[in-house]
Every structure is written in structure tokens, then in C-alpha cells.
mmCIF file of C-alpha atoms in Angstrom:
data_model
loop_
_atom_site.group_PDB
_atom_site.id
_atom_site.type_symbol
_atom_site.label_atom_id
_atom_site.label_comp_id
_atom_site.label_asym_id
_atom_site.label_seq_id
_atom_site.Cartn_x
_atom_site.Cartn_y
_atom_site.Cartn_z
ATOM 1 C CA MET S 29 -145.514 52.396 -22.576
ATOM 2 C CA VAL S 30 -141.789 53.189 -23.314
ATOM 3 C CA ALA S 31 -139.641 51.531 -20.112
ATOM 4 C CA GLY S 32 -136.422 53.945 -20.737
ATOM 5 C CA GLY S 33 -135.546 57.031 -22.250
ATOM 6 C CA GLY S 34 -132.430 56.176 -23.295
ATOM 7 C CA ALA S 35 -131.314 56.390 -26.965
ATOM 8 C CA ALA S 36 -133.779 53.240 -28.088
ATOM 9 C CA GLY S 37 -136.438 53.911 -25.997
ATOM 10 C CA MET S 38 -136.947 57.544 -27.257
ATOM 11 C CA MET S 39 -136.459 56.289 -30.654
ATOM 12 C CA ALA S 40 -138.931 54.316 -30.469
ATOM 13 C CA ALA S 41 -141.354 56.532 -28.298
ATOM 14 C CA ILE S 42 -140.676 59.234 -31.076
ATOM 15 C CA THR S 43 -141.513 56.852 -34.246
ATOM 16 C CA ALA S 44 -144.647 55.081 -32.341
ATOM 17 C CA ALA S 45 -145.943 59.262 -31.542
ATOM 18 C CA ARG S 46 -145.738 59.753 -35.421
ATOM 19 C CA ALA S 47 -147.417 56.826 -35.934
ATOM 20 C CA GLY S 48 -150.224 58.068 -34.091
ATOM 21 C CA ALA S 49 -149.924 56.507 -30.618
ATOM 22 C CA GLU S 50 -150.477 58.362 -27.377
ATOM 23 C CA VAL S 51 -147.427 57.445 -25.424
ATOM 24 C CA LEU S 52 -145.530 57.300 -22.194
ATOM 25 C CA VAL S 53 -142.108 57.182 -21.403
ATOM 26 C CA LEU S 54 -140.927 55.828 -18.158
ATOM 27 C CA GLU S 55 -137.305 56.946 -17.013
ATOM 28 C CA PRO S 56 -135.868 56.986 -13.864
ATOM 29 C CA ASN S 57 -133.235 59.743 -14.007
ATOM 30 C CA GLU S 58 -134.416 63.185 -13.841
ATOM 31 C CA LYS S 59 -133.508 63.712 -17.443
ATOM 32 C CA VAL S 60 -133.356 61.491 -20.731
ATOM 33 C CA GLY S 61 -130.463 60.234 -22.446
ATOM 34 C CA ARG S 62 -128.338 60.037 -19.689
ATOM 35 C CA LYS S 63 -125.945 57.982 -21.430
ATOM 36 C CA LEU S 64 -126.074 59.630 -24.310
ATOM 37 C CA TYR S 65 -124.204 62.705 -22.884
ATOM 38 C CA ILE S 66 -121.204 60.408 -22.566
ATOM 39 C CA THR S 67 -120.694 58.885 -25.514
ATOM 40 C CA GLY S 68 -117.944 59.728 -27.725
ATOM 41 C CA LYS S 69 -116.149 61.154 -24.999
ATOM 42 C CA GLY S 70 -118.884 63.754 -24.929
ATOM 43 C CA ARG S 71 -119.461 64.218 -28.265
ATOM 44 C CA CYS S 72 -121.763 61.590 -29.144
ATOM 45 C CA ASN S 73 -120.674 59.441 -31.981
ATOM 46 C CA VAL S 74 -124.272 59.205 -33.359
ATOM 47 C CA THR S 75 -123.959 56.390 -36.338
ATOM 48 C CA ASN S 76 -121.673 55.458 -38.449
ATOM 49 C CA HIS S 77 -121.743 56.403 -42.494
ATOM 50 C CA CYS S 78 -121.657 53.100 -43.909
ATOM 51 C CA GLY S 79 -123.398 50.395 -46.255
ATOM 52 C CA ARG S 80 -125.471 48.182 -44.461
ATOM 53 C CA ASP S 81 -122.715 45.206 -45.287
ATOM 54 C CA GLN S 82 -120.427 47.264 -43.473
ATOM 55 C CA LEU S 83 -122.315 47.831 -40.954
ATOM 56 C CA MET S 84 -123.797 43.839 -40.325
ATOM 57 C CA ALA S 85 -120.098 43.011 -40.661
ATOM 58 C CA ALA S 86 -119.731 45.873 -37.520
ATOM 59 C CA VAL S 87 -121.768 43.687 -35.309
ATOM 60 C CA PRO S 88 -119.726 40.379 -34.362
ATOM 61 C CA ARG S 89 -122.741 39.251 -31.799
ATOM 62 C CA ASN S 90 -126.341 38.101 -33.623
ATOM 63 C CA GLY S 91 -125.270 40.283 -36.746
ATOM 64 C CA LYS S 92 -127.860 38.377 -38.995
ATOM 65 C CA PHE S 93 -130.619 39.303 -36.246
ATOM 66 C CA LEU S 94 -130.249 42.535 -37.128
ATOM 67 C CA TYR S 95 -130.786 42.964 -41.094
ATOM 68 C CA SER S 96 -134.518 43.909 -41.274
ATOM 69 C CA ALA S 97 -134.086 46.511 -38.653
ATOM 70 C CA PHE S 98 -131.036 47.877 -40.713
ATOM 71 C CA ASP S 99 -132.394 47.522 -43.836
ATOM 72 C CA ARG S 100 -135.968 49.640 -42.605
ATOM 73 C CA PHE S 101 -133.807 52.177 -40.940
ATOM 74 C CA GLY S 102 -129.875 52.602 -41.609
ATOM 75 C CA PRO S 103 -126.996 55.162 -41.041
ATOM 76 C CA ALA S 104 -128.479 57.642 -43.943
ATOM 77 C CA ASP S 105 -131.883 57.650 -42.184
ATOM 78 C CA THR S 106 -130.444 58.318 -39.401
ATOM 79 C CA MET S 107 -128.426 61.113 -40.578
ATOM 80 C CA ALA S 108 -131.791 62.635 -42.437
ATOM 81 C CA PHE S 109 -133.759 61.919 -38.658
ATOM 82 C CA PHE S 110 -131.275 63.798 -36.431
ATOM 83 C CA GLU S 111 -130.736 66.409 -39.667
ATOM 84 C CA GLY S 112 -134.649 67.054 -40.030
ATOM 85 C CA LEU S 113 -134.244 67.618 -36.215
ATOM 86 C CA GLY S 114 -132.611 71.080 -37.398
ATOM 87 C CA VAL S 115 -129.173 69.215 -36.005
ATOM 88 C CA LYS S 116 -126.303 69.615 -38.167
ATOM 89 C CA LEU S 117 -123.637 66.485 -38.651
ATOM 90 C CA LYS S 118 -120.329 65.881 -40.046
ATOM 91 C CA THR S 119 -118.656 62.924 -40.764
ATOM 92 C CA GLU S 120 -115.046 62.046 -39.589
ATOM 93 C CA ARG S 121 -112.814 59.459 -39.680
ATOM 94 C CA GLY S 122 -113.821 56.104 -40.168
ATOM 95 C CA ASN S 123 -116.721 57.355 -41.046
ATOM 96 C CA ARG S 124 -117.614 58.456 -37.413
ATOM 97 C CA VAL S 125 -120.695 60.832 -37.297
ATOM 98 C CA PHE S 126 -121.204 63.417 -35.040
ATOM 99 C CA PRO S 127 -122.656 66.730 -34.685
ATOM 100 C CA VAL S 128 -121.069 69.698 -35.721
ATOM 101 C CA SER S 129 -121.329 71.469 -32.487
ATOM 102 C CA ASP S 130 -119.292 67.975 -30.939
ATOM 103 C CA ARG S 131 -122.220 68.749 -28.167
ATOM 104 C CA ALA S 132 -123.718 65.321 -27.077
ATOM 105 C CA ALA S 133 -126.220 67.680 -25.419
ATOM 106 C CA ASP S 134 -127.593 68.618 -28.897
ATOM 107 C CA ILE S 135 -128.544 65.442 -29.704
ATOM 108 C CA VAL S 136 -130.512 64.936 -26.137
ATOM 109 C CA ASP S 137 -131.879 67.648 -26.428
ATOM 110 C CA ALA S 138 -133.190 67.337 -30.201
ATOM 111 C CA LEU S 139 -134.581 64.023 -28.850
ATOM 112 C CA PHE S 140 -136.678 65.561 -25.711
ATOM 113 C CA PHE S 141 -137.904 68.765 -27.739
ATOM 114 C CA GLU S 142 -139.297 66.484 -30.028
ATOM 115 C CA LEU S 143 -141.191 63.887 -27.653
ATOM 116 C CA ARG S 144 -142.384 67.221 -25.961
ATOM 117 C CA ARG S 145 -143.545 68.558 -29.859
ATOM 118 C CA LEU S 146 -145.408 65.464 -29.984
ATOM 119 C CA GLY S 147 -147.441 65.285 -26.408
ATOM 120 C CA VAL S 148 -145.001 62.399 -25.084
ATOM 121 C CA GLU S 149 -145.521 62.048 -21.839
ATOM 122 C CA VAL S 150 -142.014 61.505 -20.107
ATOM 123 C CA ARG S 151 -142.678 60.101 -16.286
ATOM 124 C CA ARG S 152 -139.503 60.035 -13.522
ATOM 125 C CA ASP S 153 -140.525 56.520 -12.784
ATOM 126 C CA ARG S 154 -139.547 52.668 -13.879
ATOM 127 C CA ALA S 155 -140.955 49.753 -14.976
ATOM 128 C CA SER S 156 -141.226 47.402 -11.742
ATOM 129 C CA GLY S 157 -143.105 44.455 -12.600
ATOM 130 C CA LEU S 158 -145.893 42.586 -16.027
ATOM 131 C CA ALA S 159 -148.507 40.709 -15.752
ATOM 132 C CA VAL S 160 -149.115 38.387 -18.601
ATOM 133 C CA ARG S 161 -151.852 36.255 -19.598
ATOM 134 C CA ASP S 162 -152.735 34.070 -22.314
ATOM 135 C CA GLY S 163 -149.696 34.694 -23.675
ATOM 136 C CA ARG S 164 -150.106 38.705 -24.013
ATOM 137 C CA LEU S 165 -149.118 41.214 -21.967
ATOM 138 C CA ALA S 166 -152.068 42.445 -19.384
ATOM 139 C CA ALA S 167 -150.519 45.077 -17.345
ATOM 140 C CA VAL S 168 -147.088 46.826 -16.260
ATOM 141 C CA ASP S 169 -146.538 47.343 -12.269
ATOM 142 C CA THR S 170 -144.377 50.966 -11.638
ATOM 143 C CA GLU S 171 -142.818 51.747 -8.904
ATOM 144 C CA ARG S 172 -144.313 55.351 -8.226
ATOM 145 C CA GLY S 173 -147.619 54.916 -10.238
ATOM 146 C CA GLY S 174 -148.678 50.938 -9.154
ATOM 147 C CA ARG S 175 -150.578 48.655 -11.659
ATOM 148 C CA VAL S 176 -151.109 50.285 -14.767
ATOM 149 C CA ASP S 177 -153.922 48.043 -16.402
ATOM 150 C CA GLU S 178 -154.731 49.893 -19.453
ATOM 151 C CA CYS S 179 -151.196 49.692 -20.583
ATOM 152 C CA LYS S 180 -151.392 46.759 -23.039
ATOM 153 C CA VAL S 181 -148.434 47.248 -25.157
ATOM 154 C CA LEU S 182 -144.529 47.911 -24.079
ATOM 155 C CA ILE S 183 -141.369 48.794 -25.008
ATOM 156 C CA LEU S 184 -138.076 47.776 -23.037
ATOM 157 C CA ALA S 185 -135.684 49.613 -23.844
ATOM 158 C CA THR S 186 -133.796 49.996 -20.220
ATOM 159 C CA GLY S 187 -130.241 49.105 -21.678
ATOM 160 C CA GLY S 188 -127.931 47.203 -20.518
ATOM 161 C CA ALA S 189 -125.782 46.720 -16.989
ATOM 162 C CA SER S 190 -122.724 49.159 -18.355
ATOM 163 C CA TYR S 191 -122.809 52.271 -16.721
ATOM 164 C CA PRO S 192 -124.990 52.020 -14.206
ATOM 165 C CA ARG S 193 -124.653 55.455 -12.459
ATOM 166 C CA THR S 194 -126.221 56.328 -15.867
ATOM 167 C CA GLY S 195 -129.439 54.454 -14.832
ATOM 168 C CA SER S 196 -128.468 51.091 -16.677
ATOM 169 C CA THR S 197 -128.863 48.918 -14.135
ATOM 170 C CA GLY S 198 -129.903 45.818 -15.588
ATOM 171 C CA ASP S 199 -133.654 46.087 -14.751
ATOM 172 C CA GLY S 200 -135.171 45.127 -17.714
ATOM 173 C CA TYR S 201 -133.510 41.511 -17.729
ATOM 174 C CA ALA S 202 -135.310 40.745 -14.974
ATOM 175 C CA LEU S 203 -138.868 42.282 -16.427
ATOM 176 C CA ALA S 204 -137.576 40.007 -19.928
ATOM 177 C CA ARG S 205 -137.375 37.358 -17.666
ATOM 178 C CA TRP S 206 -140.601 37.379 -16.032
ATOM 179 C CA ALA S 207 -142.188 37.715 -19.135
ATOM 180 C CA GLY S 208 -140.490 33.973 -20.103
ATOM 181 C CA HIS S 209 -137.500 34.996 -22.236
ATOM 182 C CA THR S 210 -134.084 33.647 -21.918
ATOM 183 C CA ILE S 211 -131.357 35.535 -20.834
ATOM 184 C CA VAL S 212 -128.024 35.080 -22.219
ATOM 185 C CA PRO S 213 -125.315 35.795 -19.575
ATOM 186 C CA ILE S 214 -124.302 39.292 -19.762
ATOM 187 C CA ARG S 215 -120.722 40.475 -20.270
ATOM 188 C CA GLY S 216 -118.506 43.859 -21.187
ATOM 189 C CA SER S 217 -118.107 44.384 -24.497
ATOM 190 C CA LEU S 218 -115.809 46.675 -25.520
ATOM 191 C CA VAL S 219 -114.694 46.740 -22.376
ATOM 192 C CA PRO S 220 -111.151 47.594 -21.122
ATOM 193 C CA LEU S 221 -108.816 44.397 -20.246
ATOM 194 C CA GLU S 222 -106.629 43.554 -17.566
ATOM 195 C CA SER S 223 -103.123 41.980 -17.563
ATOM 196 C CA GLU S 224 -100.844 41.142 -14.425
ATOM 197 C CA ASP S 225 -98.094 41.702 -16.574
ATOM 198 C CA PRO S 226 -96.269 44.472 -14.556
ATOM 199 C CA CYS S 227 -95.143 46.618 -17.831
ATOM 200 C CA CYS S 228 -98.370 47.974 -17.565
ATOM 201 C CA ALA S 229 -97.856 49.352 -14.547
ATOM 202 C CA LYS S 230 -94.824 50.899 -15.114
ATOM 203 C CA LEU S 231 -96.370 52.260 -18.775
ATOM 204 C CA GLN S 232 -99.416 53.625 -17.307
ATOM 205 C CA GLY S 233 -100.743 56.477 -19.196
ATOM 206 C CA LEU S 234 -98.715 56.338 -22.228
ATOM 207 C CA SER S 235 -100.559 55.990 -25.698
ATOM 208 C CA LEU S 236 -99.052 54.157 -28.683
ATOM 209 C CA ARG S 237 -100.760 55.380 -31.903
ATOM 210 C CA ASN S 238 -100.571 53.453 -34.937
ATOM 211 C CA VAL S 239 -99.516 50.165 -34.058
ATOM 212 C CA GLU S 240 -101.285 47.113 -34.734
ATOM 213 C CA LEU S 241 -103.007 44.413 -31.994
ATOM 214 C CA ARG S 242 -103.266 40.664 -32.363
ATOM 215 C CA VAL S 243 -105.378 39.411 -30.220
ATOM 216 C CA LYS S 244 -104.345 35.199 -29.828
ATOM 217 C CA ASN S 245 -106.152 32.275 -27.689
ATOM 218 C CA GLU S 246 -104.236 29.436 -25.890
ATOM 219 C CA ARG S 247 -104.040 27.879 -29.435
ATOM 220 C CA GLY S 248 -102.625 30.065 -31.224
ATOM 221 C CA LYS S 249 -105.548 31.213 -33.293
ATOM 222 C CA THR S 250 -105.516 35.055 -34.227
ATOM 223 C CA VAL S 251 -109.333 36.478 -32.572
ATOM 224 C CA PHE S 252 -108.498 39.837 -33.915
ATOM 225 C CA ARG S 253 -106.176 42.146 -35.586
ATOM 226 C CA GLU S 254 -106.285 45.753 -36.576
ATOM 227 C CA GLN S 255 -104.244 48.906 -36.395
ATOM 228 C CA GLY S 256 -105.311 52.370 -34.355
ATOM 229 C CA GLU S 257 -104.280 53.370 -30.764
ATOM 230 C CA LEU S 258 -104.499 52.143 -27.067
ATOM 231 C CA LEU S 259 -103.231 52.811 -23.978
ATOM 232 C CA PHE S 260 -101.625 51.265 -21.204
ATOM 233 C CA THR S 261 -103.192 51.282 -17.414
ATOM 234 C CA HIS S 262 -102.185 50.448 -14.073
ATOM 235 C CA PHE S 263 -104.740 47.695 -14.823
ATOM 236 C CA GLY S 264 -103.596 46.282 -17.961
ATOM 237 C CA LEU S 265 -105.039 47.782 -21.687
ATOM 238 C CA SER S 266 -107.203 49.955 -22.772
ATOM 239 C CA GLY S 267 -107.990 52.480 -25.895
ATOM 240 C CA PRO S 268 -109.977 51.765 -29.299
ATOM 241 C CA LEU S 269 -108.093 49.253 -30.325
ATOM 242 C CA VAL S 270 -108.500 47.049 -26.939
ATOM 243 C CA LEU S 271 -112.039 47.969 -26.950
ATOM 244 C CA SER S 272 -113.267 46.545 -30.372
ATOM 245 C CA ALA S 273 -111.115 43.189 -29.391
ATOM 246 C CA SER S 274 -112.823 42.833 -26.010
ATOM 247 C CA ALA S 275 -116.272 41.970 -28.476
ATOM 248 C CA HIS S 276 -114.177 38.958 -29.961
ATOM 249 C CA MET S 277 -112.912 37.706 -26.683
ATOM 250 C CA ASP S 278 -115.020 35.019 -24.048
ATOM 251 C CA PHE S 279 -112.573 34.371 -21.107
ATOM 252 C CA THR S 280 -115.125 31.792 -19.898
ATOM 253 C CA ARG S 281 -113.683 29.602 -22.724
ATOM 254 C CA SER S 282 -110.421 30.718 -23.502
ATOM 255 C CA GLN S 283 -107.360 32.349 -22.676
ATOM 256 C CA TYR S 284 -105.769 35.216 -24.194
ATOM 257 C CA THR S 285 -102.451 36.999 -25.157
ATOM 258 C CA ALA S 286 -102.040 40.572 -27.103
ATOM 259 C CA HIS S 287 -99.069 40.724 -29.582
ATOM 260 C CA ILE S 288 -97.980 44.923 -30.248
ATOM 261 C CA ASP S 289 -96.517 45.101 -33.471
ATOM 262 C CA LEU S 290 -94.992 48.937 -32.674
ATOM 263 C CA LYS S 291 -93.641 49.342 -36.360
ATOM 264 C CA PRO S 292 -96.497 48.163 -38.361
ATOM 265 C CA ALA S 293 -95.316 49.969 -41.623
ATOM 266 C CA LEU S 294 -91.624 48.385 -41.354
ATOM 267 C CA GLU S 295 -91.519 44.605 -42.874
ATOM 268 C CA GLU S 296 -89.164 43.506 -40.838
ATOM 269 C CA GLY S 297 -86.535 42.963 -43.701
ATOM 270 C CA LYS S 298 -86.987 47.298 -43.758
ATOM 271 C CA LEU S 299 -87.114 47.776 -39.776
ATOM 272 C CA ASP S 300 -83.593 45.516 -39.403
ATOM 273 C CA ALA S 301 -82.162 47.961 -41.996
ATOM 274 C CA ARG S 302 -83.300 51.031 -40.154
ATOM 275 C CA LEU S 303 -81.684 49.387 -36.994
ATOM 276 C CA LEU S 304 -78.807 49.102 -38.875
ATOM 277 C CA ARG S 305 -78.579 52.434 -40.142
ATOM 278 C CA ASP S 306 -79.776 54.057 -36.348
ATOM 279 C CA PHE S 307 -76.849 52.043 -35.050
ATOM 280 C CA GLY S 308 -74.277 53.121 -37.018
ATOM 281 C CA GLU S 309 -75.738 56.384 -36.621
ATOM 282 C CA ARG S 310 -75.295 56.382 -32.959
ATOM 283 C CA SER S 311 -72.320 53.570 -32.457
ATOM 284 C CA ASN S 312 -70.990 55.579 -29.528
ATOM 285 C CA GLN S 313 -74.468 55.782 -27.797
ATOM 286 C CA ASP S 314 -74.959 53.982 -24.778
ATOM 287 C CA TYR S 315 -78.239 51.452 -25.703
ATOM 288 C CA ALA S 316 -80.841 53.056 -23.402
ATOM 289 C CA ASN S 317 -80.323 56.454 -25.246
ATOM 290 C CA ALA S 318 -79.917 55.084 -28.721
ATOM 291 C CA LEU S 319 -83.774 53.903 -28.272
ATOM 292 C CA ARG S 320 -85.239 56.603 -27.863
ATOM 293 C CA GLY S 321 -85.161 57.346 -31.379
ATOM 294 C CA LEU S 322 -87.532 54.118 -31.777
ATOM 295 C CA ALA S 323 -89.775 54.168 -29.075
ATOM 296 C CA PRO S 324 -91.540 56.790 -26.250
ATOM 297 C CA ARG S 325 -89.032 57.768 -23.276
ATOM 298 C CA SER S 326 -90.881 55.569 -21.093
ATOM 299 C CA MET S 327 -91.139 52.757 -22.705
ATOM 300 C CA VAL S 328 -87.185 52.709 -23.381
ATOM 301 C CA PRO S 329 -86.754 51.153 -19.829
ATOM 302 C CA VAL S 330 -89.112 48.109 -20.425
ATOM 303 C CA LEU S 331 -87.730 47.454 -24.109
ATOM 304 C CA VAL S 332 -84.075 47.275 -22.421
ATOM 305 C CA GLU S 333 -85.514 44.564 -19.595
ATOM 306 C CA ARG S 334 -87.506 42.478 -22.684
ATOM 307 C CA THR S 335 -84.300 42.324 -24.416
ATOM 308 C CA GLY S 336 -81.596 41.556 -22.059
ATOM 309 C CA ILE S 337 -79.374 43.969 -23.208
ATOM 310 C CA PRO S 338 -77.306 45.867 -20.732
ATOM 311 C CA ALA S 339 -78.358 49.534 -20.672
ATOM 312 C CA ASP S 340 -74.858 51.036 -20.760
ATOM 313 C CA ILE S 341 -73.765 49.136 -23.656
ATOM 314 C CA LYS S 342 -72.190 50.866 -26.494
ATOM 315 C CA VAL S 343 -74.155 50.232 -29.530
ATOM 316 C CA ARG S 344 -71.577 49.778 -31.626
ATOM 317 C CA ASP S 345 -70.833 46.474 -29.399
ATOM 318 C CA ILE S 346 -74.470 45.182 -29.925
ATOM 319 C CA ARG S 347 -73.896 41.703 -31.304
ATOM 320 C CA ARG S 348 -76.223 40.358 -34.579
ATOM 321 C CA GLU S 349 -79.006 38.121 -32.428
ATOM 322 C CA GLN S 350 -79.162 41.112 -29.721
ATOM 323 C CA ARG S 351 -80.045 43.004 -32.993
ATOM 324 C CA ARG S 352 -82.577 40.542 -33.654
ATOM 325 C CA ARG S 353 -84.277 40.948 -30.092
ATOM 326 C CA LEU S 354 -84.681 43.896 -30.461
ATOM 327 C CA LEU S 355 -86.318 43.376 -33.877
ATOM 328 C CA GLU S 356 -88.481 41.106 -32.241
ATOM 329 C CA THR S 357 -89.557 42.639 -29.498
ATOM 330 C CA LEU S 358 -90.913 45.927 -31.576
ATOM 331 C CA LYS S 359 -92.821 43.722 -34.266
ATOM 332 C CA ASP S 360 -94.092 41.282 -31.528
ATOM 333 C CA PHE S 361 -94.627 43.361 -27.723
ATOM 334 C CA THR S 362 -96.634 40.505 -25.923
ATOM 335 C CA ILE S 363 -98.734 41.174 -23.030
ATOM 336 C CA GLY S 364 -100.613 38.330 -21.540
ATOM 337 C CA LEU S 365 -105.091 39.138 -20.424
ATOM 338 C CA SER S 366 -106.330 37.953 -17.263
ATOM 339 C CA GLY S 367 -109.754 39.258 -17.915
ATOM 340 C CA PRO S 368 -111.967 42.186 -18.765
ATOM 341 C CA ARG S 369 -112.660 44.932 -16.211
ATOM 342 C CA PRO S 370 -116.064 44.764 -14.463
ATOM 343 C CA VAL S 371 -118.913 45.032 -16.956
ATOM 344 C CA GLU S 372 -119.935 48.199 -14.933
ATOM 345 C CA GLU S 373 -116.768 49.654 -17.132
ATOM 346 C CA ALA S 374 -117.980 48.346 -19.911
ATOM 347 C CA VAL S 375 -119.209 50.572 -22.949
ATOM 348 C CA VAL S 376 -121.745 48.354 -24.142
ATOM 349 C CA THR S 377 -123.264 44.937 -22.716
ATOM 350 C CA SER S 378 -122.888 41.413 -24.107
ATOM 351 C CA GLY S 379 -125.471 38.682 -23.898
ATOM 352 C CA GLY S 380 -128.942 39.816 -23.030
ATOM 353 C CA VAL S 381 -132.723 38.619 -24.484
ATOM 354 C CA ALA S 382 -131.990 35.589 -26.739
ATOM 355 C CA VAL S 383 -132.813 37.175 -29.948
ATOM 356 C CA GLY S 384 -134.268 33.743 -31.243
ATOM 357 C CA GLU S 385 -137.202 34.732 -28.760
ATOM 358 C CA VAL S 386 -137.734 38.274 -30.556
ATOM 359 C CA ASP S 387 -139.015 39.008 -33.853
ATOM 360 C CA PRO S 388 -136.550 40.520 -35.789
ATOM 361 C CA LYS S 389 -138.959 42.400 -38.390
ATOM 362 C CA THR S 390 -141.027 44.156 -35.226
ATOM 363 C CA MET S 391 -139.205 43.592 -32.331
ATOM 364 C CA GLU S 392 -141.969 42.017 -30.255
ATOM 365 C CA SER S 393 -141.912 39.498 -28.041
ATOM 366 C CA LYS S 394 -142.777 35.864 -29.029
ATOM 367 C CA LYS S 395 -143.096 34.926 -25.594
ATOM 368 C CA ALA S 396 -145.695 37.684 -25.136
ATOM 369 C CA ARG S 397 -148.051 39.649 -27.500
ATOM 370 C CA GLY S 398 -147.836 43.613 -26.920
ATOM 371 C CA LEU S 399 -144.077 43.615 -25.535
ATOM 372 C CA PHE S 400 -141.471 44.625 -27.652
ATOM 373 C CA ILE S 401 -138.171 44.761 -26.607
ATOM 374 C CA ALA S 402 -135.497 47.081 -28.191
ATOM 375 C CA GLY S 403 -131.914 48.159 -27.801
ATOM 376 C CA GLU S 404 -128.868 47.223 -25.544
ATOM 377 C CA LEU S 405 -131.041 44.649 -23.604
ATOM 378 C CA LEU S 406 -131.097 42.732 -26.773
ATOM 379 C CA ASP S 407 -128.267 39.755 -27.240
ATOM 380 C CA VAL S 408 -126.431 41.981 -29.866
ATOM 381 C CA ASP S 409 -123.380 44.374 -29.509
ATOM 382 C CA GLY S 410 -121.131 46.189 -32.444
ATOM 383 C CA TYR S 411 -117.617 47.587 -32.248
ATOM 384 C CA THR S 412 -116.701 50.899 -31.334
ATOM 385 C CA GLY S 413 -117.292 53.699 -34.058
ATOM 386 C CA GLY S 414 -121.569 54.265 -34.236
ATOM 387 C CA PHE S 415 -122.531 51.182 -34.668
ATOM 388 C CA ASN S 416 -123.994 50.767 -31.213
ATOM 389 C CA LEU S 417 -126.014 53.523 -31.232
ATOM 390 C CA GLN S 418 -127.211 52.987 -34.850
ATOM 391 C CA ILE S 419 -128.171 49.464 -33.151
ATOM 392 C CA ALA S 420 -130.359 51.545 -30.939
ATOM 393 C CA TRP S 421 -132.147 53.839 -33.258
ATOM 394 C CA SER S 422 -132.573 50.844 -35.485
ATOM 395 C CA THR S 423 -134.585 48.711 -32.981
ATOM 396 C CA GLY S 424 -135.793 51.546 -31.767
ATOM 397 C CA TYR S 425 -137.608 52.596 -35.057
ATOM 398 C CA ALA S 426 -138.951 49.094 -35.704
ATOM 399 C CA ALA S 427 -140.133 48.543 -32.110
ATOM 400 C CA GLY S 428 -142.350 51.914 -32.609
ATOM 401 C CA LEU S 429 -143.500 51.457 -35.349
ATOM 402 C CA ALA S 430 -144.925 48.204 -35.172
ATOM 403 C CA ALA S 431 -145.975 48.780 -30.862
ATOM 404 C CA ALA S 432 -148.108 51.503 -32.718
ATOM 405 C CA ALA S 433 -150.090 49.173 -34.708
ATOM 406 C CA ARG S 434 -150.380 46.493 -32.378
ATOM 407 C CA ALA S 435 -151.704 49.161 -29.736
ATOM 408 C CA ALA S 436 -154.065 50.415 -32.509
ATOM 409 C CA ASP S 437 -155.555 46.415 -33.106
ATOM 410 C CA ILE S 438 -156.119 46.831 -28.952
#
């Protein structure tokens, strides 16, 4: 039995069925793959076409646990798997892999039709309890079907607690705890960040491309630094850079500040030279008007406020120390961060089943033989760019293969 018809669950079911096991998938939603439909903004970033070392580096939490799973079923295997199901793929910027059609539905359909071809039964139901006797899974309780005594092998792939409307309600944590597992406290990873700085609301909707984001803790240590795109919102910051940064932050232990370099391509000397040139060409303009050549229009009032230079002062009258203040603001636009958005808004969930209690080669529980755990339930998570889906495919494959072998022994 596989509890959960998401990415990890479907991969596990297909792998087990291909290995000769009789498989039943429990999925509470009307259709399988509900969360897959919204990944990659509806395009489904299937994986990241990179080597194992790069893949490991993209998993900041318990990456070593995945070494064996990645080695057995990595990005190249994922691509071959879907192309074998008739889905044509393409690789875009950052080695992100998408279906050529740009339709997540094609990925879901390919998985569903392969389940059907293999004779896997998909039942609209959910696992509600477990029975473990003498360290071995003995039976599974379901909401609609009652106790299933003939089920001696179960793969838990119910997902985390993010996007609960897709079925990831966190009930898998209770089932794992029932079997004796430790659940590392969950929180959002790849999640937007909140700020009490009023500039965020003023800049709501503004997207900045090709900027550098540095995040520092209260001790001044840089915990994240990368270039890319971010978005101002009414509550704070979002966008790819911010989501990636959130994977490195734990607000229960530290406080953080975002430092945005609006001109990362220009070191300070070159930026100062540009300011001198621009100011020379616009010497008769008001300061606020001259800024439009340096920053988006909606950002100009905020820059005026931050630099403390009067909006209507003529550029020719701006003093050297004022120009320096503008330069420092452009190179280090600082925003205090107050915390992450709720876990329900996170792309993935950080925390979950402690990986020390799971066999990294087979994904079998060390607490109950016959119980396997795959996907987001595990205390592992990666960056944006296809890495989290690769975790699902790799752990699902490992669990499916080992579960089929365990079922054959019973």
C-alpha cells in the first residue's frame, strides 16, 4: 500500500509495480498529483539536470542522507523515466528541466497512465492509523475501508504541511509518530518572508531582477548570498531569491536582515563614476527626477526618503557626502525581517521524520519493518530549481524497489 498519490507516492507505486508487487495507492483527492499541477508555476520543474555533487549542494538540510538515493536514481534517470513515458523534456536556465509543452498536466498524466498500465489500484481514501507488532507493520487503518490486515508493507508518502488544499495536511507525521518515529518540528522552507519595514508595502508589486541578496543574522554573519530576482509584497519579500534564502533561516534561533545590492554589476568605484556622469548630464534636474535613470519609478520616493536628500534639490547642488549616501543605499538597501509566512504558504516543508530513524538505502523505517517513508515527510528539503521534486523521485524510487522486495519475503 502507498499512502499518498503525489510525486514520491506515484514514483514508489510505479517502481514497486514494475518490480512485481501488487500495489494499492490511497489518495484522498479526486485526482492524483494535485500538488504537481501547481509546481513550476503550472509548468512542473521536473528536476535539475546537474551532477550529484551539485545536487547534494542544493540540499542544505540532511543532504548526506540522500547520497545513496541520488546515486541510484538521479536527475538523468528522472529524465530518462519521463521520456520513456513519452514526455518530451527541455532544459532551461539554471539547468531547470520542464516538459516541452510547459504543461504540468503532461507529467501527471504520464504517471497516472503508467499506474493504470501496471494495474495499480488508486482508491480515494487515506491511511488513518497503523498497527505495529513486534517491530513489524501488522495492519493499516483507512478512513473508508477500515482495517486492512493483509497490508504488511506500507509506503508513507503523504507530503508535508505546505499547500494543504492540495492534500498535504500533515497527517503523515501522526502516522509516523504512531510507529515510534521522532518528528523534527516542521516549518516552512522556500517560503516568503515578512517585514515590518513600511517600504515593502510602498513597493508592493515591484519585481527587481539581477539584484544581489545577502541575508545576515544578528551577529553579522552572512547566511545566504546570491543574485537573481525578488519581489516586494504588502507583507514583506518574496520571489526566487527570497524563497531560496528562507531555506537557510531559522527564526526560532536568530533574527535576520536582508541586504539588497541594486547594482551588483558595478563595484563602488564604478558606480560612483556613473553617478558623477549621470549627475553631470542632469545637473539642472531635481534630485527625484534624476533618480529615474538609476531605479524603477516606484522606488524613487523610497530612495529619496532613505537618503534624506530633498526631492526638489537641484542635482548640481548635491554634495559629495550626499552622493555617497545614495551610493551606499543603492549598494546596501537594508530591510529587517520579522519571520516567515505560515507553513501553509511554503513551497516545501522543512522538518519531519528524523532521517537517523530511516535506512538511507531503502527508506525503510528503523522503528517498524515493512514501513517505508518517502518524499516531503522526511526531514530533508532543497532549493528551488527542481531539487525538491528530485528528492521525491529518488526517495520514491528507493522506497518502491525495497518495499516490493520486502513484500516478496512475506
